[in-house]
């Protein structure tokens, strides 16, 4: 039987396949991933509910997806602020950050203060390659996300959660439950522990890749780059 | 007074600015340009009107936009066929073509036969950098586009048209009038001669760049990557 989820190991292998056999550049994939996230935020939190969005970006690809999403949200009329404490020297991420600076999108180092001045939060800190400990300065950020009453949209994984085993049993993230999750390409096993609104995004998977990873993915509608699914992984 | 159109020279300069000051990669821009084209096709010719789309691609960036649009259309449920007689060795275009082959999208060398087996045509042959003569093998293709009764969506410019002066006074393209035009970034002066449905796409222009080129662009709605405009350049 085909699976509705993708293990951390297979998510990494699938990503590699997209860039080798699939012939995608990381620029393309990140653009489409970030676009999916921006569409999910628009769906769950349209600008009429408040235009301020705080985007917490981690040091890797998950953070890059967040930077792309922030740019699209700016074009949709939102007012993003970026928290990006561990900026990589990676040329792509630097360009994505420049694209935001060119829109006068502010970057902040002060997460607690930024949290008081926003309507929605995007958690683009850690993705499917996360494992082990949450490193500085992110433990305090994860704790703040646990405690906030504001809606949080997590990109690919609620940050700090183990990809296969869900929330940590103690420490930062043990009680973190974002209101929305956007699984990129395919849901990861952690969705079993998630009980908010769940979307799948990343409309670029070929039938060959679906077959190779034995994936049973929901069907997208129209021109949507996201599809909402229930707790059983079926399209809503 | 701000202008609603962008000359060929300024379109080239703006493109350069997007990649230098703007910090965009061509992969990103082409992905978003092709996405805009795919959304326009979905709007004017939804799958219920026929899923077959013949995408005629030229040797440069306009052809690349067509390749990206074809991929998105495949994901929307269309059945694209690609006519791409002058395939560049450019690595990006090769990757975009591979992305289509991985979806089993057929490539054809026989434009006249393909024209008999389609419901819609995308003209992604020449864009804003076109000037002078239509080179082989495209004169016959342009003549076929002039004569067909099928709807044609042109990317950025009806191919063969002069960017500033519109349709050629004689030869291939003199009577070419596509049903739809998707102007990328901003309309070019040739829109004065165009009387079909007109969209602007490419939702990535920053206020600084708009100001530098003194552009008066229509506002996009919601998460749309396209906006329909009337013959006066105002949003419909």
Short mmCIF file of C-alpha atoms in Angstrom, two decimals:
data_model
loop_
_atom_site.label_atom_id
_atom_site.label_comp_id
_atom_site.label_asym_id
_atom_site.label_seq_id
_atom_site.Cartn_x
_atom_site.Cartn_y
_atom_site.Cartn_z
CA UNK A 1 0.00 0.00 0.00
CA UNK A 2 1.30 3.46 -0.90
CA UNK A 3 2.29 5.67 2.01
CA UNK A 4 1.01 9.13 2.86
CA UNK A 5 4.21 10.08 4.67
CA UNK A 6 7.90 10.33 3.93
CA UNK A 7 10.58 9.51 6.50
CA UNK A 8 13.37 12.01 7.19
CA UNK A 9 15.79 9.79 5.30
CA UNK A 10 13.50 9.47 2.29
CA UNK A 11 12.69 13.20 2.34
CA UNK A 12 16.41 13.90 2.00
CA UNK A 13 16.79 11.31 -0.77
CA UNK A 14 13.74 12.67 -2.61
CA UNK A 15 15.15 16.21 -2.43
CA UNK A 16 18.39 14.96 -3.95
CA UNK A 17 16.48 13.15 -6.68
CA UNK A 18 14.56 16.33 -7.53
CA UNK A 19 17.85 18.10 -8.14
CA UNK A 20 19.65 15.26 -9.95
CA UNK A 21 17.19 13.13 -11.95
CA UNK A 22 14.53 15.84 -11.62
CA UNK A 23 16.88 18.53 -12.99
CA UNK A 24 15.44 21.21 -10.70
CA UNK A 25 17.67 23.90 -9.27
CA UNK A 26 17.37 24.66 -5.59
CA UNK A 27 16.31 28.20 -6.59
CA UNK A 28 13.30 26.80 -8.41
CA UNK A 29 12.30 24.37 -5.68
CA UNK A 30 12.67 26.95 -2.93
CA UNK A 31 10.66 29.47 -4.94
CA UNK A 32 7.81 27.00 -5.31
CA UNK A 33 8.05 25.80 -1.69
CA UNK A 34 7.94 29.37 -0.37
CA UNK A 35 5.08 30.18 -2.74
CA UNK A 36 3.12 27.22 -1.28
CA UNK A 37 3.70 28.49 2.24
CA UNK A 38 2.55 32.00 1.27
CA UNK A 39 -0.66 30.57 -0.23
CA UNK A 40 -1.37 28.58 2.95
CA UNK A 41 -0.90 31.69 5.10
CA UNK A 42 -3.23 33.63 2.79
CA UNK A 43 -5.81 30.84 3.13
CA UNK A 44 -5.74 30.54 6.94
CA UNK A 45 -4.98 34.14 7.73
CA UNK A 46 -6.08 36.52 4.94
CA UNK A 47 -4.85 40.13 5.16
CA UNK A 48 -8.21 41.18 6.66
CA UNK A 49 -7.20 39.35 9.85
CA UNK A 50 -4.05 41.42 10.20
CA UNK A 51 -1.23 42.07 7.81
CA UNK A 52 1.73 41.77 10.15
CA UNK A 53 3.64 38.50 9.79
CA UNK A 54 6.75 37.63 11.75
CA UNK A 55 8.88 35.11 9.87
CA UNK A 56 11.34 33.16 12.02
CA UNK A 57 14.01 31.70 9.75
CA UNK A 58 16.53 29.01 10.63
CA UNK A 59 19.99 28.67 9.11
CA UNK A 60 19.13 26.13 6.38
CA UNK A 61 16.66 25.42 3.59
CA UNK A 62 13.64 25.77 5.89
CA UNK A 63 14.75 29.34 6.57
CA UNK A 64 15.14 29.89 2.82
CA UNK A 65 11.55 28.74 2.26
CA UNK A 66 10.52 31.29 4.88
CA UNK A 67 12.39 34.10 3.13
CA UNK A 68 10.64 33.28 -0.17
CA UNK A 69 7.25 33.08 1.55
CA UNK A 70 7.85 36.48 3.16
CA UNK A 71 8.53 38.05 -0.25
CA UNK A 72 5.33 36.66 -1.76
CA UNK A 73 3.37 37.76 1.31
CA UNK A 74 4.73 41.28 0.90
CA UNK A 75 3.44 41.27 -2.69
CA UNK A 76 0.03 40.09 -1.39
CA UNK A 77 -0.12 43.16 0.85
CA UNK A 78 1.22 41.76 4.13
CA UNK A 79 3.83 43.48 6.28
CA UNK A 80 6.47 40.86 7.05
CA UNK A 81 9.26 41.21 9.60
CA UNK A 82 12.14 38.76 9.47
CA UNK A 83 13.91 37.17 12.41
CA UNK A 84 16.97 35.48 10.91
CA UNK A 85 19.64 35.26 13.60
CA UNK A 86 21.94 32.71 11.92
CA UNK A 87 22.37 34.08 8.42
CA UNK A 88 24.26 31.71 6.24
CA UNK A 89 26.97 32.76 3.79
CA UNK A 90 25.20 30.56 1.25
CA UNK A 91 24.77 32.71 -1.84
CA UNK A 92 21.13 31.72 -2.43
CA UNK A 93 20.00 32.65 1.08
CA UNK A 94 21.91 35.92 0.83
CA UNK A 95 20.10 36.74 -2.39
CA UNK A 96 16.73 35.85 -0.89
CA UNK A 97 17.48 38.20 2.02
CA UNK A 98 18.52 40.98 -0.39
CA UNK A 99 15.24 40.54 -2.29
CA UNK A 100 13.44 41.31 0.98
CA UNK A 101 15.66 44.25 1.88
CA UNK A 102 14.87 45.70 -1.56
CA UNK A 103 11.23 45.74 -0.46
CA UNK A 104 12.21 47.52 2.78
CA UNK A 105 11.15 44.46 4.76
CA UNK A 106 12.64 44.90 8.27
CA UNK A 107 14.97 42.35 9.87
CA UNK A 108 14.98 42.13 13.64
CA UNK A 109 17.29 40.56 16.23
CA UNK A 110 14.76 40.90 19.01
CA UNK A 111 12.25 38.07 18.74
CA UNK A 112 10.31 38.78 21.97
CA UNK A 113 9.67 42.38 20.96
CA UNK A 114 8.75 41.43 17.40
CA UNK A 115 6.25 38.92 18.79
CA UNK A 116 4.35 41.77 20.42
CA UNK A 117 3.98 43.53 17.09
CA UNK A 118 2.62 40.82 14.84
CA UNK A 119 -0.64 39.10 13.87
CA UNK A 120 0.75 35.82 12.57
CA UNK A 121 4.01 33.91 12.84
CA UNK A 122 5.74 31.69 10.33
CA UNK A 123 7.99 29.06 11.88
CA UNK A 124 10.63 28.41 9.21
CA UNK A 125 13.31 27.43 11.69
CA UNK A 126 13.91 23.70 11.20
CA UNK A 127 12.71 21.30 8.51
CA UNK A 128 12.98 17.63 7.70
CA UNK A 129 16.74 17.51 8.29
CA UNK A 130 16.40 18.53 11.95
CA UNK A 131 17.41 16.08 14.63
CA UNK A 132 18.89 16.21 18.10
CA UNK A 133 19.10 19.38 20.14
CA UNK A 134 17.71 22.83 19.42
CA UNK A 135 20.79 25.07 19.31
CA UNK A 136 21.15 28.68 20.45
CA UNK A 137 19.54 31.12 19.98
CA UNK A 138 16.50 29.01 19.08
CA UNK A 139 15.45 27.39 22.43
CA UNK A 140 13.98 30.68 23.65
CA UNK A 141 12.27 31.20 20.29
CA UNK A 142 10.66 27.76 20.41
CA UNK A 143 9.49 28.43 23.97
CA UNK A 144 7.96 31.71 22.83
CA UNK A 145 6.17 29.89 19.99
CA UNK A 146 4.86 27.37 22.55
CA UNK A 147 3.44 30.11 24.70
CA UNK A 148 2.08 32.59 22.19
CA UNK A 149 -1.67 32.86 21.60
CA UNK A 150 -1.02 34.06 18.04
CA UNK A 151 -1.50 31.70 15.10
CA UNK A 152 1.70 29.99 13.94
CA UNK A 153 2.24 28.37 10.55
CA UNK A 154 5.08 25.85 10.55
CA UNK A 155 6.99 25.03 7.38
CA UNK A 156 7.37 21.28 6.83
CA UNK A 157 7.73 20.52 10.56
CA UNK A 158 6.89 22.20 13.86
CA UNK A 159 10.42 23.27 14.78
CA UNK A 160 12.01 21.12 17.49
CA UNK A 161 9.80 18.12 16.68
CA UNK A 162 11.50 14.91 15.70
CA UNK A 163 10.56 14.10 12.12
CA UNK A 164 9.55 10.53 12.93
CA UNK A 165 8.64 10.76 16.59
CA UNK A 166 6.87 14.09 16.93
CA UNK A 167 7.25 16.53 19.81
CA UNK A 168 10.15 16.09 22.21
CA UNK A 169 9.21 14.56 25.56
CA UNK A 170 10.66 17.52 27.44
CA UNK A 171 12.44 20.82 26.87
CA UNK A 172 11.70 23.45 24.20
CA UNK A 173 8.93 22.32 21.86
CA UNK A 174 7.42 19.63 24.11
CA UNK A 175 4.18 21.61 24.15
CA UNK A 176 4.54 23.36 20.79
CA UNK A 177 1.44 22.95 18.60
CA UNK A 178 1.33 25.35 15.64
CA UNK A 179 -2.12 26.21 14.30
CA UNK A 180 -1.11 25.35 10.72
CA UNK A 181 1.43 23.05 9.13
CA UNK A 182 2.54 23.13 5.48
CA UNK A 183 4.14 19.81 4.58
CA UNK A 184 6.43 20.29 1.61
CA UNK A 185 6.40 17.61 -1.10
CA UNK A 186 4.78 15.10 1.29
CA UNK A 187 3.81 14.92 4.97
CA UNK A 188 6.42 13.55 7.37
CA UNK A 189 5.57 10.93 10.04
CA UNK A 190 5.32 13.68 12.70
CA UNK A 191 1.90 14.67 11.31
CA UNK A 192 0.48 11.87 13.49
CA UNK A 193 1.00 14.18 16.49
CA UNK A 194 -0.25 17.35 14.78
CA UNK A 195 -3.84 18.48 15.25
CA UNK A 196 -4.13 21.87 13.49
CA UNK A 197 -4.89 22.71 9.86
CA UNK A 198 -2.65 20.77 7.56
CA UNK A 199 -1.69 21.58 3.98
CA UNK A 200 0.55 19.82 1.50
CA UNK A 201 2.56 22.08 -0.82
CA UNK A 202 5.28 21.83 -3.44
CA UNK A 203 3.43 21.02 -6.65
CA UNK A 204 6.36 19.67 -8.59
CA UNK A 205 6.56 15.96 -7.80
CA UNK A 206 6.62 13.77 -10.91
CA UNK A 207 4.78 10.43 -11.15
CA UNK A 208 8.16 8.65 -11.30
CA UNK A 209 9.25 10.12 -8.00
CA UNK A 210 5.88 9.38 -6.39
CA UNK A 211 6.29 5.80 -7.53
CA UNK A 212 9.90 5.49 -6.37
CA UNK A 213 8.93 6.60 -2.85
CA UNK A 214 5.61 4.78 -2.96
CA UNK A 215 3.78 8.02 -2.14
CA UNK A 216 0.04 8.48 -2.06
CA UNK A 217 -0.33 12.28 -2.32
CA UNK A 218 -3.56 14.28 -2.33
CA UNK A 219 -4.60 15.91 -5.61
CA UNK A 220 -4.25 19.65 -6.00
CA UNK A 221 -7.16 21.72 -7.36
CA UNK A 222 -7.01 24.22 -10.21
CA UNK A 223 -3.91 26.36 -10.04
CA UNK A 224 -3.47 25.95 -6.27
CA UNK A 225 0.03 25.32 -4.98
CA UNK A 226 -1.40 23.84 -1.77
CA UNK A 227 -4.00 21.26 -0.84
CA UNK A 228 -5.62 20.95 2.58
CA UNK A 229 -5.72 17.49 4.10
CA UNK A 230 -7.33 15.94 7.16
CA UNK A 231 -5.66 14.07 9.98
CA UNK A 232 -5.87 10.88 7.90
CA UNK A 233 -3.92 12.52 5.06
CA UNK A 234 -6.97 12.58 2.77
CA UNK A 235 -7.89 15.75 0.91
CA UNK A 236 -10.51 17.79 2.76
CA UNK B 1 3.58 61.04 -15.70
CA UNK B 2 4.40 57.41 -15.05
CA UNK B 3 4.29 55.13 -18.05
CA UNK B 4 2.27 51.98 -18.50
CA UNK B 5 4.74 50.51 -20.98
CA UNK B 6 8.39 49.62 -21.10
CA UNK B 7 10.51 50.01 -24.24
CA UNK B 8 12.61 47.10 -25.51
CA UNK B 9 15.74 48.83 -24.27
CA UNK B 10 14.29 49.48 -20.83
CA UNK B 11 12.87 45.96 -20.61
CA UNK B 12 16.40 44.61 -21.13
CA UNK B 13 17.84 47.03 -18.58
CA UNK B 14 15.12 46.19 -16.05
CA UNK B 15 15.82 42.46 -16.48
CA UNK B 16 19.49 43.10 -15.78
CA UNK B 17 18.59 45.15 -12.72
CA UNK B 18 16.41 42.34 -11.38
CA UNK B 19 19.39 40.01 -11.53
CA UNK B 20 22.01 42.47 -10.23
CA UNK B 21 20.49 44.94 -7.75
CA UNK B 22 17.39 42.75 -7.42
CA UNK B 23 19.50 39.66 -6.57
CA UNK B 24 17.14 37.32 -8.40
CA UNK B 25 18.47 34.30 -10.24
CA UNK B 26 17.21 33.70 -13.74
CA UNK B 27 15.82 30.38 -12.46
CA UNK B 28 13.59 32.23 -10.02
CA UNK B 29 12.42 34.85 -12.50
CA UNK B 30 11.69 32.31 -15.20
CA UNK B 31 9.80 30.13 -12.74
CA UNK B 32 7.58 33.05 -11.75
CA UNK B 33 7.18 34.25 -15.35
CA UNK B 34 6.16 30.79 -16.55
CA UNK B 35 3.83 30.44 -13.57
CA UNK B 36 2.13 33.70 -14.59
CA UNK B 37 1.66 32.42 -18.14
CA UNK B 38 0.17 29.16 -16.85
CA UNK B 39 -2.30 31.08 -14.69
CA UNK B 40 -3.38 33.23 -17.65
CA UNK B 41 -3.97 30.13 -19.78
CA UNK B 42 -5.99 28.58 -16.96
CA UNK B 43 -8.06 31.78 -16.75
CA UNK B 44 -8.82 32.15 -20.48
CA UNK B 45 -8.90 28.49 -21.36
CA UNK B 46 -9.71 26.27 -18.34
CA UNK B 47 -9.20 22.52 -18.76
CA UNK B 48 -12.95 22.09 -19.43
CA UNK B 49 -12.41 23.79 -22.80
CA UNK B 50 -9.84 21.20 -23.84
CA UNK B 51 -6.70 20.04 -22.15
CA UNK B 52 -4.36 19.87 -25.11
CA UNK B 53 -1.87 22.76 -25.27
CA UNK B 54 0.81 23.11 -27.92
CA UNK B 55 3.71 25.18 -26.63
CA UNK B 56 5.92 26.73 -29.33
CA UNK B 57 9.25 27.65 -27.78
CA UNK B 58 11.93 29.89 -29.25
CA UNK B 59 15.64 29.62 -28.57
CA UNK B 60 15.88 32.22 -25.77
CA UNK B 61 14.28 33.26 -22.50
CA UNK B 62 10.82 33.50 -24.04
CA UNK B 63 11.09 29.80 -24.88
CA UNK B 64 12.24 29.10 -21.31
CA UNK B 65 9.13 30.83 -19.96
CA UNK B 66 7.09 28.56 -22.24
CA UNK B 67 8.80 25.45 -20.88
CA UNK B 68 8.04 26.48 -17.30
CA UNK B 69 4.42 27.30 -18.19
CA UNK B 70 4.03 23.88 -19.82
CA UNK B 71 5.18 22.14 -16.64
CA UNK B 72 2.73 24.03 -14.44
CA UNK B 73 -0.05 23.35 -16.95
CA UNK B 74 0.73 19.64 -16.79
CA UNK B 75 0.33 19.80 -13.02
CA UNK B 76 -3.03 21.57 -13.52
CA UNK B 77 -4.21 18.62 -15.61
CA UNK B 78 -3.45 19.84 -19.14
CA UNK B 79 -1.74 17.74 -21.79
CA UNK B 80 1.06 19.88 -23.20
CA UNK B 81 3.08 19.12 -26.33
CA UNK B 82 6.29 21.02 -26.92
CA UNK B 83 7.59 22.35 -30.23
CA UNK B 84 11.16 23.46 -29.50
CA UNK B 85 13.14 23.28 -32.74
CA UNK B 86 16.17 25.36 -31.69
CA UNK B 87 17.13 23.86 -28.37
CA UNK B 88 19.85 25.82 -26.71
CA UNK B 89 22.83 24.27 -24.92
CA UNK B 90 22.11 26.69 -22.09
CA UNK B 91 22.05 24.59 -18.93
CA UNK B 92 18.88 26.17 -17.54
CA UNK B 93 16.81 25.50 -20.67
CA UNK B 94 18.12 21.96 -20.81
CA UNK B 95 17.01 21.40 -17.24
CA UNK B 96 13.58 22.88 -17.95
CA UNK B 97 13.22 20.51 -20.90
CA UNK B 98 14.29 17.54 -18.74
CA UNK B 99 11.67 18.51 -16.15
CA UNK B 100 9.06 18.12 -18.90
CA UNK B 101 10.48 14.85 -20.22
CA UNK B 102 10.26 13.49 -16.67
CA UNK B 103 6.50 14.12 -16.90
CA UNK B 104 6.39 12.27 -20.24
CA UNK B 105 5.44 15.49 -22.00
CA UNK B 106 5.99 14.87 -25.73
CA UNK B 107 8.29 17.02 -27.88
CA UNK B 108 7.46 17.31 -31.57
CA UNK B 109 9.34 18.51 -34.64
CA UNK B 110 6.22 18.66 -36.76
CA UNK B 111 4.38 21.89 -35.98
CA UNK B 112 1.65 21.59 -38.66
CA UNK B 113 0.64 18.12 -37.47
CA UNK B 114 0.76 19.15 -33.80
CA UNK B 115 -1.51 22.09 -34.63
CA UNK B 116 -4.21 19.63 -35.72
CA UNK B 117 -4.09 17.89 -32.35
CA UNK B 118 -4.42 20.75 -29.90
CA UNK B 119 -7.02 22.97 -28.24
CA UNK B 120 -4.83 25.94 -27.37
CA UNK B 121 -1.44 27.27 -28.41
CA UNK B 122 1.18 29.10 -26.40
CA UNK B 123 3.44 31.34 -28.48
CA UNK B 124 6.70 31.47 -26.51
CA UNK B 125 8.87 32.04 -29.56
CA UNK B 126 10.19 35.60 -29.29
CA UNK B 127 10.07 38.10 -26.45
CA UNK B 128 11.15 41.67 -25.79
CA UNK B 129 14.63 41.13 -27.23
CA UNK B 130 13.30 40.28 -30.70
CA UNK B 131 14.06 42.57 -33.59
CA UNK B 132 14.63 42.25 -37.29
CA UNK B 133 13.83 39.14 -39.29
CA UNK B 134 12.08 35.97 -38.22
CA UNK B 135 14.68 33.23 -38.74
CA UNK B 136 14.12 29.65 -39.87
CA UNK B 137 12.27 27.51 -39.00
CA UNK B 138 9.92 30.09 -37.46
CA UNK B 139 8.44 31.93 -40.51
CA UNK B 140 6.18 28.97 -41.29
CA UNK B 141 5.24 28.68 -37.62
CA UNK B 142 4.26 32.34 -37.44
CA UNK B 143 2.20 31.96 -40.62
CA UNK B 144 0.43 28.97 -39.09
CA UNK B 145 -0.31 31.02 -35.96
CA UNK B 146 -1.72 33.78 -38.20
CA UNK B 147 -4.06 31.35 -39.90
CA UNK B 148 -5.21 29.10 -37.10
CA UNK B 149 -8.70 29.46 -35.67
CA UNK B 150 -7.47 28.12 -32.33
CA UNK B 151 -6.85 30.44 -29.40
CA UNK B 152 -3.23 31.56 -29.05
CA UNK B 153 -1.65 32.98 -25.88
CA UNK B 154 1.51 34.97 -26.59
CA UNK B 155 4.21 35.38 -23.98
CA UNK B 156 5.35 39.00 -23.60
CA UNK B 157 4.96 39.78 -27.32
CA UNK B 158 3.11 38.32 -30.31
CA UNK B 159 6.10 36.69 -31.98
CA UNK B 160 7.36 38.58 -35.06
CA UNK B 161 5.96 41.89 -33.79
CA UNK B 162 8.34 44.76 -33.30
CA UNK B 163 8.41 45.64 -29.59
CA UNK B 164 7.88 49.34 -30.24
CA UNK B 165 6.13 49.35 -33.59
CA UNK B 166 3.78 46.38 -33.44
CA UNK B 167 3.05 43.97 -36.28
CA UNK B 168 5.37 43.96 -39.31
CA UNK B 169 3.93 45.70 -42.36
CA UNK B 170 4.40 42.57 -44.47
CA UNK B 171 5.66 39.00 -44.26
CA UNK B 172 5.12 36.50 -41.45
CA UNK B 173 3.20 38.03 -38.57
CA UNK B 174 1.70 40.98 -40.44
CA UNK B 175 -1.76 39.58 -39.69
CA UNK B 176 -0.94 37.75 -36.48
CA UNK B 177 -3.33 38.63 -33.65
CA UNK B 178 -3.16 36.24 -30.68
CA UNK B 179 -6.30 35.94 -28.58
CA UNK B 180 -4.37 36.53 -25.35
CA UNK B 181 -1.17 38.32 -24.41
CA UNK B 182 0.71 37.97 -21.14
CA UNK B 183 3.03 40.96 -20.69
CA UNK B 184 5.83 40.03 -18.31
CA UNK B 185 6.87 42.61 -15.71
CA UNK B 186 5.20 45.42 -17.72
CA UNK B 187 3.46 45.85 -21.09
CA UNK B 188 5.63 46.79 -24.04
CA UNK B 189 4.66 49.57 -26.49
CA UNK B 190 3.35 46.96 -28.97
CA UNK B 191 0.22 46.56 -26.81
CA UNK B 192 -1.16 49.59 -28.67
CA UNK B 193 -1.76 47.29 -31.65
CA UNK B 194 -3.12 44.37 -29.64
CA UNK B 195 -6.85 43.88 -29.24
CA UNK B 196 -7.29 40.56 -27.40
CA UNK B 197 -7.34 39.77 -23.68
CA UNK B 198 -4.32 41.24 -21.99
CA UNK B 199 -2.70 40.20 -18.71
CA UNK B 200 0.30 41.51 -16.86
CA UNK B 201 2.37 38.87 -15.03
CA UNK B 202 5.61 38.59 -13.11
CA UNK B 203 4.73 39.64 -9.57
CA UNK B 204 8.22 40.42 -8.40
CA UNK B 205 8.87 44.07 -9.27
CA UNK B 206 10.01 46.17 -6.31
CA UNK B 207 8.89 49.78 -5.71
CA UNK B 208 12.47 50.93 -6.39
CA UNK B 209 12.50 49.36 -9.82
CA UNK B 210 9.03 50.70 -10.62
CA UNK B 211 10.30 54.14 -9.67
CA UNK B 212 13.54 53.85 -11.64
CA UNK B 213 11.62 52.98 -14.82
CA UNK B 214 8.77 55.34 -13.97
CA UNK B 215 6.28 52.49 -14.28
CA UNK B 216 2.60 52.67 -13.50
CA UNK B 217 1.65 49.00 -13.08
CA UNK B 218 -1.81 47.59 -12.28
CA UNK B 219 -2.31 46.08 -8.82
CA UNK B 220 -2.56 42.35 -8.46
CA UNK B 221 -5.38 40.76 -6.42
CA UNK B 222 -5.03 38.23 -3.63
CA UNK B 223 -2.46 35.59 -4.46
CA UNK B 224 -2.82 35.99 -8.25
CA UNK B 225 0.34 36.04 -10.32
CA UNK B 226 -1.51 37.82 -13.14
CA UNK B 227 -3.77 40.82 -13.50
CA UNK B 228 -6.06 41.47 -16.45
CA UNK B 229 -5.90 44.94 -18.00
CA UNK B 230 -7.90 46.78 -20.62
CA UNK B 231 -6.59 48.39 -23.78
CA UNK B 232 -5.78 51.53 -21.76
CA UNK B 233 -3.53 49.52 -19.43
CA UNK B 234 -5.94 49.94 -16.48
CA UNK B 235 -6.95 46.93 -14.40
CA UNK B 236 -10.24 45.43 -15.55
#
